[in-house]
CSV table of C-alpha atoms and ligand atoms in Angstrom, one decimal:
chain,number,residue,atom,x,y,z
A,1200,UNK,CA,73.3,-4.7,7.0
A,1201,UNK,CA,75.0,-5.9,9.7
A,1202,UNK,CA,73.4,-7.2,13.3
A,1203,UNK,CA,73.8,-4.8,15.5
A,1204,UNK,CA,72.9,-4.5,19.3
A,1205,UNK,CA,71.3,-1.1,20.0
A,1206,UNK,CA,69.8,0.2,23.6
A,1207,UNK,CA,67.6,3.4,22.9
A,1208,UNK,CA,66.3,4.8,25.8
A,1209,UNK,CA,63.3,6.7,26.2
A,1210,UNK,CA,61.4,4.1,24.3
A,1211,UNK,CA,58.1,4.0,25.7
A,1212,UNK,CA,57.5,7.9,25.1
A,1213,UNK,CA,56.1,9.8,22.3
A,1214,UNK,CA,59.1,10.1,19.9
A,1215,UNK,CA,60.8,6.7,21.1
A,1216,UNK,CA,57.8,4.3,20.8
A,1217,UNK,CA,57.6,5.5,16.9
A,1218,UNK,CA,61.6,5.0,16.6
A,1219,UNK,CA,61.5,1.5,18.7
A,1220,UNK,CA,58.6,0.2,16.5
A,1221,UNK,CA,60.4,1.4,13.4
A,1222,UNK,CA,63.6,0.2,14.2
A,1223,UNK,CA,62.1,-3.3,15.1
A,1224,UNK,CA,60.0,-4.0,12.7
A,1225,UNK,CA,62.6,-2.3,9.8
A,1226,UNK,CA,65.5,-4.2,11.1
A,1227,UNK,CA,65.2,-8.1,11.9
A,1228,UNK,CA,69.4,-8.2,12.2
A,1229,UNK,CA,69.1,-6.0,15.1
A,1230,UNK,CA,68.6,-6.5,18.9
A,1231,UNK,CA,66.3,-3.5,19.9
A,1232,UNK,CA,66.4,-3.0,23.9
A,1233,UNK,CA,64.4,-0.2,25.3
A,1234,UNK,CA,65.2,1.0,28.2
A,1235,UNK,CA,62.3,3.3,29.7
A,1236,UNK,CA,61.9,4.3,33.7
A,1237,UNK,CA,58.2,4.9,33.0
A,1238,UNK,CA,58.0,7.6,34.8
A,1239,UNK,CA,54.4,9.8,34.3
A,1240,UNK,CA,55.6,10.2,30.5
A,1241,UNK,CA,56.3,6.7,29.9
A,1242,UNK,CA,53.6,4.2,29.1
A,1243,UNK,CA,54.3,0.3,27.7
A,1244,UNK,CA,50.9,0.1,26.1
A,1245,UNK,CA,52.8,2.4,23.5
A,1246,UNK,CA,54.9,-0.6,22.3
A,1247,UNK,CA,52.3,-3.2,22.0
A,1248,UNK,CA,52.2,-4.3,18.3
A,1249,UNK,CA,56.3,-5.0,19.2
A,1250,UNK,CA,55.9,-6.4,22.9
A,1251,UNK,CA,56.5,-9.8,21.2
A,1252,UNK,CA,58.7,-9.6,18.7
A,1253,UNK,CA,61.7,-11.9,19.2
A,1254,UNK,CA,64.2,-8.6,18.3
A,1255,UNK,CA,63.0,-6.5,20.8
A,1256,UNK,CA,63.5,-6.1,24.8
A,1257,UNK,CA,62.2,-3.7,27.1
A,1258,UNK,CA,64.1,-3.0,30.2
A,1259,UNK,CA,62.7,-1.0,33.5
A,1260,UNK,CA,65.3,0.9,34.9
A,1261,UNK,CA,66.2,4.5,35.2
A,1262,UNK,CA,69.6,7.0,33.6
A,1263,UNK,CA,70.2,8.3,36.9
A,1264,UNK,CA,71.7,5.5,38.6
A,1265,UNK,CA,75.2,5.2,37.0
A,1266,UNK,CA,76.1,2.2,38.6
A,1267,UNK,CA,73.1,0.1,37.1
A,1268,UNK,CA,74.0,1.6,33.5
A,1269,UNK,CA,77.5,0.2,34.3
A,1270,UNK,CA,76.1,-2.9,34.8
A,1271,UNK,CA,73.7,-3.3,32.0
A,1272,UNK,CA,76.1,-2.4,29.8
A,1273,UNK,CA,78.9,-5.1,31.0
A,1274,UNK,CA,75.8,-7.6,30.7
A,1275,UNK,CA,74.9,-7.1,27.5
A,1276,UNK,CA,77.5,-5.1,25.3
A,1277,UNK,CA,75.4,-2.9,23.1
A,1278,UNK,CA,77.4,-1.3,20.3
A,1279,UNK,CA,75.2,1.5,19.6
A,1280,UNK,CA,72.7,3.9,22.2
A,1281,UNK,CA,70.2,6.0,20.9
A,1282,UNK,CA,69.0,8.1,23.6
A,1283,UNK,CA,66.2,9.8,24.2
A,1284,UNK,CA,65.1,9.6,27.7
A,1285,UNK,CA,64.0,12.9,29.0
A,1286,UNK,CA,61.9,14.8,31.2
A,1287,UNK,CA,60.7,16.9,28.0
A,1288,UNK,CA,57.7,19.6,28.8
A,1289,UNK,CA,58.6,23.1,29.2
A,1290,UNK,CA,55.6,23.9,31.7
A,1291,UNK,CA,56.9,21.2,34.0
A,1292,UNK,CA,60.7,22.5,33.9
A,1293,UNK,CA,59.3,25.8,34.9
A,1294,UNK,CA,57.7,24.0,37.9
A,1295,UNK,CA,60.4,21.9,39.1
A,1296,UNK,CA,63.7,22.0,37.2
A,1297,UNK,CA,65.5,19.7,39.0
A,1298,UNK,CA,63.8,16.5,37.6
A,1299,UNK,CA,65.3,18.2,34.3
A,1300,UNK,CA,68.6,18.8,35.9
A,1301,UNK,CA,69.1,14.9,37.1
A,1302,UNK,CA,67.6,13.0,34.0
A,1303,UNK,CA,68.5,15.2,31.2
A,1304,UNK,CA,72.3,16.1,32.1
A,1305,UNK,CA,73.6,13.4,35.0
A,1306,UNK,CA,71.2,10.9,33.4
A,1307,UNK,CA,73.0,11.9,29.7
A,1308,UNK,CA,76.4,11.8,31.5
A,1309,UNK,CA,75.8,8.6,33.1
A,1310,UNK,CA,75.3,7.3,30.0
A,1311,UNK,CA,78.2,8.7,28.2
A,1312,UNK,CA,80.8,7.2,31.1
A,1313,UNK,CA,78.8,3.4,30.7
A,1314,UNK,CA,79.9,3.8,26.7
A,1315,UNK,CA,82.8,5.1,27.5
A,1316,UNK,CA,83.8,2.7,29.9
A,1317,UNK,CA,82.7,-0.4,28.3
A,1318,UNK,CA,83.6,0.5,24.9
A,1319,UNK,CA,87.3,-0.6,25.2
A,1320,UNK,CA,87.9,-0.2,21.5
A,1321,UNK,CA,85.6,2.7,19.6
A,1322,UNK,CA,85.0,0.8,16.5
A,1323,UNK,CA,81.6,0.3,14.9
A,1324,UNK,CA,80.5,1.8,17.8
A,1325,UNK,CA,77.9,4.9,17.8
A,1326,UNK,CA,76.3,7.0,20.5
A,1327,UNK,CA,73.2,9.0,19.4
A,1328,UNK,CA,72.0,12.0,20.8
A,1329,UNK,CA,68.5,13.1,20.3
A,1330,UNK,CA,67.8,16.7,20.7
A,1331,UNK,CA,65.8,19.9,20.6
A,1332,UNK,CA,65.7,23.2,18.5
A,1333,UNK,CA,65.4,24.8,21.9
A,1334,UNK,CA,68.9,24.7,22.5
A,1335,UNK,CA,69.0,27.7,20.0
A,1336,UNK,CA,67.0,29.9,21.8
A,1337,UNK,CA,64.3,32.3,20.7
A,1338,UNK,CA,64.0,33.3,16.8
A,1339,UNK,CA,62.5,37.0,16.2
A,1340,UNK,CA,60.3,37.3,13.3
A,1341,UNK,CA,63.0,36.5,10.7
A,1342,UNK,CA,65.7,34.0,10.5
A,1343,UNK,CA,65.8,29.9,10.9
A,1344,UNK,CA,68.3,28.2,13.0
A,1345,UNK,CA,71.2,26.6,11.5
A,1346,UNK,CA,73.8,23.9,13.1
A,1347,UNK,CA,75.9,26.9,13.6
A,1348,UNK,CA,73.2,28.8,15.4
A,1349,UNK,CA,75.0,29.5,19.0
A,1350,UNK,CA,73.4,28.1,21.8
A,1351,UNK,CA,71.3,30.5,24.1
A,1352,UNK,CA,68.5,27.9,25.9
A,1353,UNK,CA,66.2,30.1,27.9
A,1354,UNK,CA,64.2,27.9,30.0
A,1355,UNK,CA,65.3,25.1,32.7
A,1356,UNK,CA,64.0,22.2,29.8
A,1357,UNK,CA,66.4,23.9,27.0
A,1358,UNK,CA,69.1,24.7,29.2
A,1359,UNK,CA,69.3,21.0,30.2
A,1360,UNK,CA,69.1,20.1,27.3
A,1361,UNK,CA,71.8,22.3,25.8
A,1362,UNK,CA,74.1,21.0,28.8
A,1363,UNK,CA,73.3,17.4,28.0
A,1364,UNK,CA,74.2,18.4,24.3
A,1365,UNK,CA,77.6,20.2,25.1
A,1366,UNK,CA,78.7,16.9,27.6
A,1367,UNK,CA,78.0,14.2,24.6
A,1368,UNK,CA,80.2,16.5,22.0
A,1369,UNK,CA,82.5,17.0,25.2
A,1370,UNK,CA,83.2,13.2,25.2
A,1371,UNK,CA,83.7,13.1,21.2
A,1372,UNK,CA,86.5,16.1,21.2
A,1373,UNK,CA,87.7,15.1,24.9
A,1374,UNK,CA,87.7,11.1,24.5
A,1375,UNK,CA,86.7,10.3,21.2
A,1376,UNK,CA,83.6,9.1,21.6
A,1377,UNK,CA,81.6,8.3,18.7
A,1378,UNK,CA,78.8,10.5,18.4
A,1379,UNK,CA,76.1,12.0,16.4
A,1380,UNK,CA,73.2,14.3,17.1
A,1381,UNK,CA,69.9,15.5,15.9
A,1382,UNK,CA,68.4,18.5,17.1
A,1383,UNK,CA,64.4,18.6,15.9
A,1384,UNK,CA,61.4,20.9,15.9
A,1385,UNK,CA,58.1,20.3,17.8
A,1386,UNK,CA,56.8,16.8,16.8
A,1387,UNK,CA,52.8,15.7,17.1
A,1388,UNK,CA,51.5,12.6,16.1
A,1389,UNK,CA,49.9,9.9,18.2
A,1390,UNK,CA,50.9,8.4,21.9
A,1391,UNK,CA,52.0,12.1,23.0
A,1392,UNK,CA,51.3,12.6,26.6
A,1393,UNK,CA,48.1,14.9,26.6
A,1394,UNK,CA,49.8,18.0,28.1
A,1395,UNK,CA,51.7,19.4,25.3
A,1396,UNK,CA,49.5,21.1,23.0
A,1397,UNK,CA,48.4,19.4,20.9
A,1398,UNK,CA,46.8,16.3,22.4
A,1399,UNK,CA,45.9,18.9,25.5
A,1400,UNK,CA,43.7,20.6,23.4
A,1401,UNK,CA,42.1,17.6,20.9
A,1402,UNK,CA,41.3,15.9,24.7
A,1403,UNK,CA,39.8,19.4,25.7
A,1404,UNK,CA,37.5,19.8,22.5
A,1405,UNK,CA,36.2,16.4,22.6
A,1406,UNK,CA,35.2,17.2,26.6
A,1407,UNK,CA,33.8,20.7,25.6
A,1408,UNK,CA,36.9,22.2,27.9
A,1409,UNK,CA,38.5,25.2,27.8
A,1410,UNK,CA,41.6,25.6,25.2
A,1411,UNK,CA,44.4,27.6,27.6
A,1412,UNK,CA,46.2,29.7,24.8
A,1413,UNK,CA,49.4,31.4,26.4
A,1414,UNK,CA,49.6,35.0,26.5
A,1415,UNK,CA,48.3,36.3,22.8
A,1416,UNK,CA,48.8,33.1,21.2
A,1417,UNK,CA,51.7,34.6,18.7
A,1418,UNK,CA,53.7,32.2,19.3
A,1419,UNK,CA,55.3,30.9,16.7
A,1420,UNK,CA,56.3,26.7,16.6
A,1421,UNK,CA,57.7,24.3,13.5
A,1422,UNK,CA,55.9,21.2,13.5
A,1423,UNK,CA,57.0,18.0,12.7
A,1424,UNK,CA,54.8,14.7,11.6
A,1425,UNK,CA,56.7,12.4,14.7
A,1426,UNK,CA,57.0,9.4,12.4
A,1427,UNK,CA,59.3,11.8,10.0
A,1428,UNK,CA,61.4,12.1,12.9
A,1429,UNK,CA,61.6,8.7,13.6
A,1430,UNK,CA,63.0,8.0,10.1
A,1431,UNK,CA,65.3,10.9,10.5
A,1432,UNK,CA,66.9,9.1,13.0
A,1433,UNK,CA,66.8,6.3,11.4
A,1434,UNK,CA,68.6,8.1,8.6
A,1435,UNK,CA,70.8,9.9,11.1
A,1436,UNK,CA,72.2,6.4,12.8
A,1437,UNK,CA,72.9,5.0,9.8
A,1438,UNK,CA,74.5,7.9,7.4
A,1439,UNK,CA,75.3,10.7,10.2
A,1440,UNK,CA,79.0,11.9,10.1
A,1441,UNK,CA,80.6,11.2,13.3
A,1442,UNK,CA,81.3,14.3,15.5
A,1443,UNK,CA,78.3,15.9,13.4
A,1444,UNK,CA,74.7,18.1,14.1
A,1445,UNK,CA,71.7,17.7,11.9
A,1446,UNK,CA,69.3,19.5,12.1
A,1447,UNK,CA,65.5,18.1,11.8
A,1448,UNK,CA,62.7,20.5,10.9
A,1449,UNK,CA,58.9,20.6,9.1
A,1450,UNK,CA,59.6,23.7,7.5
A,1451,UNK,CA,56.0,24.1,9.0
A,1452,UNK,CA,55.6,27.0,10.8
A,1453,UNK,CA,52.5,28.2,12.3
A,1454,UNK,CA,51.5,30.7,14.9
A,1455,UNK,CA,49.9,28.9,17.9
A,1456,UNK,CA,46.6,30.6,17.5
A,1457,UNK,CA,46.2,29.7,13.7
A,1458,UNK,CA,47.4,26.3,14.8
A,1459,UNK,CA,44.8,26.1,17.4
A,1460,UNK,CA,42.6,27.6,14.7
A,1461,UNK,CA,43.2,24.8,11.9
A,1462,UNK,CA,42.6,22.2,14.9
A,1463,UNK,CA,39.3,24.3,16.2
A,1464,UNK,CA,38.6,23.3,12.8
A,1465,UNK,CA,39.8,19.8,12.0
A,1466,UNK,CA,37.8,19.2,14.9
A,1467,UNK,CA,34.6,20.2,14.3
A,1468,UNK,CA,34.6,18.3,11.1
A,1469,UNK,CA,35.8,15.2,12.8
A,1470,UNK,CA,33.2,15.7,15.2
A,1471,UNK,CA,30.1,16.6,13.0
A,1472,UNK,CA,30.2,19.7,15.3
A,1473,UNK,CA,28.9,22.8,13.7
A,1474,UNK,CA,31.4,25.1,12.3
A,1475,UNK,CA,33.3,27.3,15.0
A,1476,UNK,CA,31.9,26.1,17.9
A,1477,UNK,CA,35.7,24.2,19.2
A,1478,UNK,CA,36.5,27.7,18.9
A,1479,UNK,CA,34.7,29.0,21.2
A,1480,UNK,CA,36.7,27.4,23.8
A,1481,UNK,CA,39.8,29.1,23.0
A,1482,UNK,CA,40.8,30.8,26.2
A,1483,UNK,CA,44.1,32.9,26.6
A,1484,UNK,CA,45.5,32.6,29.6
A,1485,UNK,CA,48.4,33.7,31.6
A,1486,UNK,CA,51.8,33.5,29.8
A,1487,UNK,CA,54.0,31.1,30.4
A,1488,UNK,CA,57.3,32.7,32.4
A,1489,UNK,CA,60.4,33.3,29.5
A,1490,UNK,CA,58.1,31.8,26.5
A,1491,UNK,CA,60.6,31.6,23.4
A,1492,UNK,CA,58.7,33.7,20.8
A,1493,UNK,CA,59.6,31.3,17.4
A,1494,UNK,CA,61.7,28.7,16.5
A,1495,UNK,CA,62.2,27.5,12.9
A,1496,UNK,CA,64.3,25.0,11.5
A,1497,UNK,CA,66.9,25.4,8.4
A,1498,UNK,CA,66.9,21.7,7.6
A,1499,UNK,CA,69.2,22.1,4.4
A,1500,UNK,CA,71.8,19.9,5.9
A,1501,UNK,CA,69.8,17.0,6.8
A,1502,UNK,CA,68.5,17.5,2.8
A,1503,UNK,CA,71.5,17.7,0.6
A,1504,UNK,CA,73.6,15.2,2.9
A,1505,UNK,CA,70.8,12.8,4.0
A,1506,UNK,CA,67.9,13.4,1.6
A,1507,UNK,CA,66.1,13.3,4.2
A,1508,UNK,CA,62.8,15.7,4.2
A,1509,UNK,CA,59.3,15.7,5.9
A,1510,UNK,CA,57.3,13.2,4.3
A,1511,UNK,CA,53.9,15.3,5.1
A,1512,UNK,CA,52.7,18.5,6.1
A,1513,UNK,CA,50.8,20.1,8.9
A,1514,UNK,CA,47.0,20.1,7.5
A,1515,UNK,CA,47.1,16.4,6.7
A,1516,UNK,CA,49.0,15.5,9.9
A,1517,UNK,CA,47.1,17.3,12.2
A,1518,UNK,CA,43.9,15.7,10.5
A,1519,UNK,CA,45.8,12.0,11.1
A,1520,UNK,CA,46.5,13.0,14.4
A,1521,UNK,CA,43.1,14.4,15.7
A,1522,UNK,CA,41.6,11.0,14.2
A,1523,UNK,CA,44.2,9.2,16.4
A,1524,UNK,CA,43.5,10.6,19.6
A,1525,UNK,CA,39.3,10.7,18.7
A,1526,UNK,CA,40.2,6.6,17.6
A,1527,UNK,CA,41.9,5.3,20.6
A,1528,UNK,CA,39.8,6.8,23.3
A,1529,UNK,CA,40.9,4.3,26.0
A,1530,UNK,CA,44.8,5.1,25.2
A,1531,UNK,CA,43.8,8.9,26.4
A,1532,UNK,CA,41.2,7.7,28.8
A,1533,UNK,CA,44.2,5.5,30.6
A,1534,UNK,CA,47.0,8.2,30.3
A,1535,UNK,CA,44.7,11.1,31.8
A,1536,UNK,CA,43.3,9.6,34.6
A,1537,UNK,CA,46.8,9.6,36.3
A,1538,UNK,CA,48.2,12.0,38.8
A,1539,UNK,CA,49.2,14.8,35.8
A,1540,UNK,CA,45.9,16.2,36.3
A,1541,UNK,CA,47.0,17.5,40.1
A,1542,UNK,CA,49.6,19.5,38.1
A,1543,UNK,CA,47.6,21.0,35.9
A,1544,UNK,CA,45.0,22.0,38.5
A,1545,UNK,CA,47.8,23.1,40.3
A,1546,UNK,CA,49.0,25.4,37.5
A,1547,UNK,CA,45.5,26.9,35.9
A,1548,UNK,CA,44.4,27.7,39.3
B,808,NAD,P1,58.4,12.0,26.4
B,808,NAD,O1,58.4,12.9,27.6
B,808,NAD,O2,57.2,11.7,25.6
B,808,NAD,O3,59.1,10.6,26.7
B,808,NAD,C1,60.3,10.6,27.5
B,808,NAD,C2,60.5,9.1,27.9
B,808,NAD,O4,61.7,9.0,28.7
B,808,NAD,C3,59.4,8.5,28.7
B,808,NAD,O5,59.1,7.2,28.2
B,808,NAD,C4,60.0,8.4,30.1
B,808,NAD,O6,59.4,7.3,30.9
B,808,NAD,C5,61.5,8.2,29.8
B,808,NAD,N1,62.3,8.7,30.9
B,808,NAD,C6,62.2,9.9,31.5
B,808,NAD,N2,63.1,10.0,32.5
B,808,NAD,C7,63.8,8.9,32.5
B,808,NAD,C8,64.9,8.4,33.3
B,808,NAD,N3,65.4,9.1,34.3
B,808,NAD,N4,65.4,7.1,33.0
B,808,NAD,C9,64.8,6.4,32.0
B,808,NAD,N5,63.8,6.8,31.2
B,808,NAD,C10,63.3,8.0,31.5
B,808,NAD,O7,59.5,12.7,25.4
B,808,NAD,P2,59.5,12.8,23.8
B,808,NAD,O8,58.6,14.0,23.4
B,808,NAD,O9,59.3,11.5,23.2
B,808,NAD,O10,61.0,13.3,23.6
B,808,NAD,C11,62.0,12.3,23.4
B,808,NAD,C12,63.3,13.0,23.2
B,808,NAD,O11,63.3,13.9,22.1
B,808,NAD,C13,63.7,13.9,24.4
B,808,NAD,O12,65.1,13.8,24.6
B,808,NAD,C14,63.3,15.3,23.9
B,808,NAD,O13,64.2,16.3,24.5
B,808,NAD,C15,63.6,15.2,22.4
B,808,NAD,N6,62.8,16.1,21.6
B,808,NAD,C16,61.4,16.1,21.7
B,808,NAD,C17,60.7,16.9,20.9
B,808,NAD,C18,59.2,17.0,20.9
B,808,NAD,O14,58.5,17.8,20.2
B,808,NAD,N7,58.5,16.1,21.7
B,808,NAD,C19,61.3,17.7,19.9
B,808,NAD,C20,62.7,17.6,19.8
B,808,NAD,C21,63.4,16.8,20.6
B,809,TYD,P1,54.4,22.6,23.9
B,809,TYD,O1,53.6,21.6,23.3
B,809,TYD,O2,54.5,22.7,25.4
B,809,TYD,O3,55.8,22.6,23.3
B,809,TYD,P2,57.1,23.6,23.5
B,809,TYD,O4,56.9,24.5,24.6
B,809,TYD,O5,58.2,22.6,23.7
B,809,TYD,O6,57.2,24.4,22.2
B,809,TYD,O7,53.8,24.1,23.5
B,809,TYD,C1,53.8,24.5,22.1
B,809,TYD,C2,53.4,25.9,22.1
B,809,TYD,O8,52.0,26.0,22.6
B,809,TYD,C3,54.2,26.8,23.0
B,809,TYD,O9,54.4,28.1,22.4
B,809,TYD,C4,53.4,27.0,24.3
B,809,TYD,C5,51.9,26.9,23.7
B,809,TYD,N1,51.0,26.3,24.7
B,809,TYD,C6,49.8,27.0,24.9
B,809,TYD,O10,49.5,28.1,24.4
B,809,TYD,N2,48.9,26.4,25.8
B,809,TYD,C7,49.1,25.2,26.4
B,809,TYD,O11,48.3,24.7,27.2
B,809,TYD,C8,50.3,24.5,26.1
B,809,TYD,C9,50.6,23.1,26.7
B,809,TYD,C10,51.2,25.1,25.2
């Protein structure tokens, strides 16, 4: 394998602190930097079992500010970026899209014009895009999305996303940039920030809170075990076909209620709790504005070109994952004691 020098960015958030430690601890040859704004999403206790490994460096700084990609680039010539900074909750988009609309698609573009413009000769040299099934849109009750599914994002997260998507494969037909992209399902696992659902609602159990299910809860969401996705990647970097889509899915579909359900569950056993009394705090709310019905992944590409496939599935994840959170109660003690709670009062008011 050869050494490589590789900047992901996003590295100190759910996805990329799984990726980062895999990449570093899988890879001696290679120079891992991270380079992470740490914005509300972003937290460096995420990366401690790697904070002092002699392969990996984290770097402060944020995709939005061109010039200082320019420069970090120049200064330390990294042949490969995988990049996953984002501003990556739905909810929040809804609130205030333009956070979405500066990091997701200038931040992506600032990117793409650093490689471009330090990468005088395109050889050995990669650019990763990570991405989201929401690009696709809404599924009805039938159906999966395909790498040929067409494009129809329906909220201000997806439709930044789809735009950062359409600029990176811009760059490979318009420049030649060498590209490759991954387009996944909805991960869970440990170190997400506690106001996606998942983690939202373990925190909310374990406090006797109320569970806020959206609308009539049939909603329907493929979940994905986050360190799968991380060796996806992995798998992607190395073996993806320039110019090329894969997409990453858990072939785990569940409705959001019977999701909540199996956790109401999970949780009472965990717990010692008597049986159906985390359900009781189920609690449907308002829906949220535009709410994409289903997405499901076809992930027969990834399979038969990759052999790549999800290593576990939802019951024994969600079990790992509920453990986790109940484990490392400082982690989610730290994290939620920050200024997200404003928002959400702000929002369930
Ligand atoms: P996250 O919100 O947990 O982490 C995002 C990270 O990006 C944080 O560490 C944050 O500090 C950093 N960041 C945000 N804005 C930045 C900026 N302007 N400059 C530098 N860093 C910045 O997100 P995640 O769930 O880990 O998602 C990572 C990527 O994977 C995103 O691109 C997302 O669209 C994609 N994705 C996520 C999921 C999912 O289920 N979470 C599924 C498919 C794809
Ligand atoms: P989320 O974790 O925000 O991921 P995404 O919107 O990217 O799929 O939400 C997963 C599903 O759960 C989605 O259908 C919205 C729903 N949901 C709730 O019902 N209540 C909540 O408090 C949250 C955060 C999400």
């Amino acid at each position: 394998m050869k050494n490589k020098k590789i900047l992901i960015t996003g590295g100190a958030g759910f996805i990329g602190c799984h990726l980062v430690k895999l990449m570093v601890n899988k890879y001696s040859n290679y120079e891992i930097y991270n380079l992470d704004a740490l914005t509300y999403a972003g937290n460096i206790e995420n990366l401690k079992d790697v904070a002092n490994k002699s392969n990996y460096h984290f770097i402060k700084g944020n995709i939005q500010d061109g010039a200082f990609l320019k420069k970090l680039f120049k200064e330390h010539q990294f042949d490969s970026v995988i990049h996953l900074a984002a501003e990556s909750h739905v909810d929040r988009s809804i609130l205030s899209p333009m956070d979405f609309i500066m990091t997701n698609i200038v931040g992506t573009v600032n990117l793409l014009e650093a490689a471009k413009e330090n990468w005088t000769s395109f050889d050995e040299k990669l650019f990763y895009h990570v991405s989201t099934d929401e690009v696709y849109g809404s599924l009805g009750e039938e159906g999966l999305f395909t790498e040929t599914t067409p494009y129809s994002p329906r909220s201000p997260y997806s439709a930044s996303k789809a735009s950062s998507d359409h600029l990176v494969m811009a760059y490979h037909h318009t420049y030649g940039l060498p590209i490759v992209m991954s387009n996944c399902s909805n991960n869970y696992g440990p170190y997400q920030f506690p106001e996606k659902l998942l983690p939202l609602f373990i925190n909310n159990i374990k406090n006797n809170k109320p569970l806020p299910v959206y609308g009539d809860g049939n909603y329907t969401r493929d979940w994905l075990w986050v360190k799968d996705h991380a060796k996806a990647i992995d798998v992607v970097f190395h073996e993806g076909k320039l110019g090329e889509t894969y997409n990453v899915g858990g072939h785990n579909e569940w409705k959001n209620i019977d999701f909540v359900n199996l956790l109401c569950e999970t949780m009472d056993e965990l717990l010692g709790r008597e049986k159906g009394s985390s359900a009781k705090l189920i609690t449907f709310v308002k829906d949220r504005p535009g709410h994409d019905l289903r997405y499901a992944i076809d992930a027969t590409k990834i399979k038969n070109e990759l052999n790549w496939e999800p290593s576990i599935q939802t019951k024994e994840g969600l079990k790992l994952t509920a453990q986790w959170y109940l484990e490392n109660e400082s982690w989610l003690e730290n994290i939620t004691s920050g200024a997200y709670l404003d928002y959400y009062k702000k929002q369930y008011s």
